[in-house]
Short mmCIF file of C-alpha atoms in Angstrom, two decimals:
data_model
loop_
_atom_site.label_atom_id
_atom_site.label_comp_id
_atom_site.label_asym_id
_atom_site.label_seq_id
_atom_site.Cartn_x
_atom_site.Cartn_y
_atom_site.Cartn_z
CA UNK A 35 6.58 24.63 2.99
CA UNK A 36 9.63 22.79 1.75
CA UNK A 37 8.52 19.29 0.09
CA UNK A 38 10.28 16.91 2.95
CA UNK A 39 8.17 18.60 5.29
CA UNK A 40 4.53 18.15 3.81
CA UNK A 41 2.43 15.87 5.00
CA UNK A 42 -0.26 13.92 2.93
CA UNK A 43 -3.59 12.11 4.05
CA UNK A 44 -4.07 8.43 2.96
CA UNK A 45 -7.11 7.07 1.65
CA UNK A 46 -7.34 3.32 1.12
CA UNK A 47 -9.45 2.18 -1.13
CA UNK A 48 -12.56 0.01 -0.29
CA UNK A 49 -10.79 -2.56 -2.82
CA UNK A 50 -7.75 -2.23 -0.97
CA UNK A 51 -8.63 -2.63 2.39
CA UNK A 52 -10.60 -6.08 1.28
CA UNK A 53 -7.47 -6.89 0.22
CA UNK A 54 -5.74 -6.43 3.23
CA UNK A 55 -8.13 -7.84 5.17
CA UNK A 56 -8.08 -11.14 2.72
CA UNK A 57 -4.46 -11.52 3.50
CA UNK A 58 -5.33 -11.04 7.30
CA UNK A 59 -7.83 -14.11 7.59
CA UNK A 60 -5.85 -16.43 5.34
CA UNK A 61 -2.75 -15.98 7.37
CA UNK A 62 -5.08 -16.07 10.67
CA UNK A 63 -6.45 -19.46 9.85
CA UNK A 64 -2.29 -20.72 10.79
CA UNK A 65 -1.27 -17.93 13.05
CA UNK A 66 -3.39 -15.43 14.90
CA UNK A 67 -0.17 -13.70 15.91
CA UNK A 68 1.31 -13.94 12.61
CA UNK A 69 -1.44 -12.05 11.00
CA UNK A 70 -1.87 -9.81 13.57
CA UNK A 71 2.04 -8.54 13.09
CA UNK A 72 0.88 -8.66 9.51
CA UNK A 73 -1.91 -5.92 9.86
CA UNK A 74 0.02 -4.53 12.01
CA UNK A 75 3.14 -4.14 9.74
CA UNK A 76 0.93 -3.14 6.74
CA UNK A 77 -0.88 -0.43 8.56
CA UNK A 78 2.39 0.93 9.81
CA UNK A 79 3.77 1.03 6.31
CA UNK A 80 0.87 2.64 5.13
CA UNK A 81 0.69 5.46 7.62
CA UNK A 82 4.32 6.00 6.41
CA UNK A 83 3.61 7.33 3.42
CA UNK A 84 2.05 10.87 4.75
CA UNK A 85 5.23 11.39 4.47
CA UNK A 86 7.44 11.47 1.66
CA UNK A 87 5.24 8.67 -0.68
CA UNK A 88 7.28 10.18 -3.37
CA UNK A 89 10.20 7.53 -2.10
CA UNK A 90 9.02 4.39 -3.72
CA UNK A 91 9.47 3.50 -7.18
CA UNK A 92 6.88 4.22 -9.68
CA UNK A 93 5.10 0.39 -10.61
CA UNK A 94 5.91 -0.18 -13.96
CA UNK A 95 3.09 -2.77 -15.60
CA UNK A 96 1.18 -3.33 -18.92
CA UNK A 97 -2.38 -3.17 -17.02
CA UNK A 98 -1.70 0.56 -15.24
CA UNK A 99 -0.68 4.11 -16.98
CA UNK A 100 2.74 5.14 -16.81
CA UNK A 101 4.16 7.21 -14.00
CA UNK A 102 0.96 6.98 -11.86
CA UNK A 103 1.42 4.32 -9.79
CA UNK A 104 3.97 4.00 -6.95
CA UNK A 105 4.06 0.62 -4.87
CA UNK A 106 5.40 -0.15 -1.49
CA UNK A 107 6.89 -3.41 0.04
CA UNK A 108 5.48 -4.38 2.99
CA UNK A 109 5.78 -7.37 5.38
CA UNK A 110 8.44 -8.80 2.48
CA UNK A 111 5.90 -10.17 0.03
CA UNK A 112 3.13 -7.36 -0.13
CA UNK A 113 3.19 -4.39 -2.58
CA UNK A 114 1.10 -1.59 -1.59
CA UNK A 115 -0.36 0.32 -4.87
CA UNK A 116 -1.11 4.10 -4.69
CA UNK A 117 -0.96 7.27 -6.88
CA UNK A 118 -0.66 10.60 -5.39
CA UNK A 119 -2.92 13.64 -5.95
CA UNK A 120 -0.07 16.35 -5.06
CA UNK A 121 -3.23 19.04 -5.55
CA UNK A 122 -4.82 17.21 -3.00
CA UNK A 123 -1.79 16.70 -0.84
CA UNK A 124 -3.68 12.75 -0.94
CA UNK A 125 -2.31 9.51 -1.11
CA UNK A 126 -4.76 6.68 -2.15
CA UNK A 127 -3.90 2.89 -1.68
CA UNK A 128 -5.69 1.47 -4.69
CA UNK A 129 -4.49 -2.26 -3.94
CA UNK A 130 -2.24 -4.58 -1.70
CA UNK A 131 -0.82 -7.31 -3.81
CA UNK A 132 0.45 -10.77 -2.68
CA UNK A 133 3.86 -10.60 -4.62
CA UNK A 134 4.09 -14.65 -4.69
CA UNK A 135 1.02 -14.45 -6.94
CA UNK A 136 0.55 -13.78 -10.87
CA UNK A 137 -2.16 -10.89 -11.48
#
């Protein structure tokens, strides 16, 4: 099977997925439809990576090891963190950062 054509499963993490949910309710509590195009958005992007995850940049910080970690812009101000298990033919979302904030 050539490489463009395999398709990975995503797992998001129980950490991520509070995450993602935290960004849902804050948002809600000034727009339901706003944050319901938000989940919406970030889901979509996240289903996208069963195929080709490989596409994104590697995230490059102090706090993870290098070349592990890809991330994923979503919704213009969320990255989506997740390493792939090519044995596994897995993606896992291990976080969904607010860019606009310092971690």
């Amino acid at each position: 099977m050539d490489e463009n054509e395999k398709h990975y499963r995503v797992v998001i993490s129980q950490h991520a997925n509070g995450r993602m949910w935290k960004h849902f309710y804050f948002l809600a509590r000034v727009s339901e439809k706003a944050a319901e195009q938000l989940l919406n958005t970030m889901l979509k992007d996240i289903r996208s990576l069963e195929t080709l995850p490989m596409r994104n940049p590697f995230y490059e910080s102090s706090y993870l090891p290098e070349n592990k970690y890809r991330y994923l812009l979503s919704a213009q101000r969320y990255r989506i963190v997740y390493f792939i298990e090519k044995a596994e033919s897995t993606v896992y979302v291990e976080d969904i950062e607010d860019c606009r904030q310092s971690y």
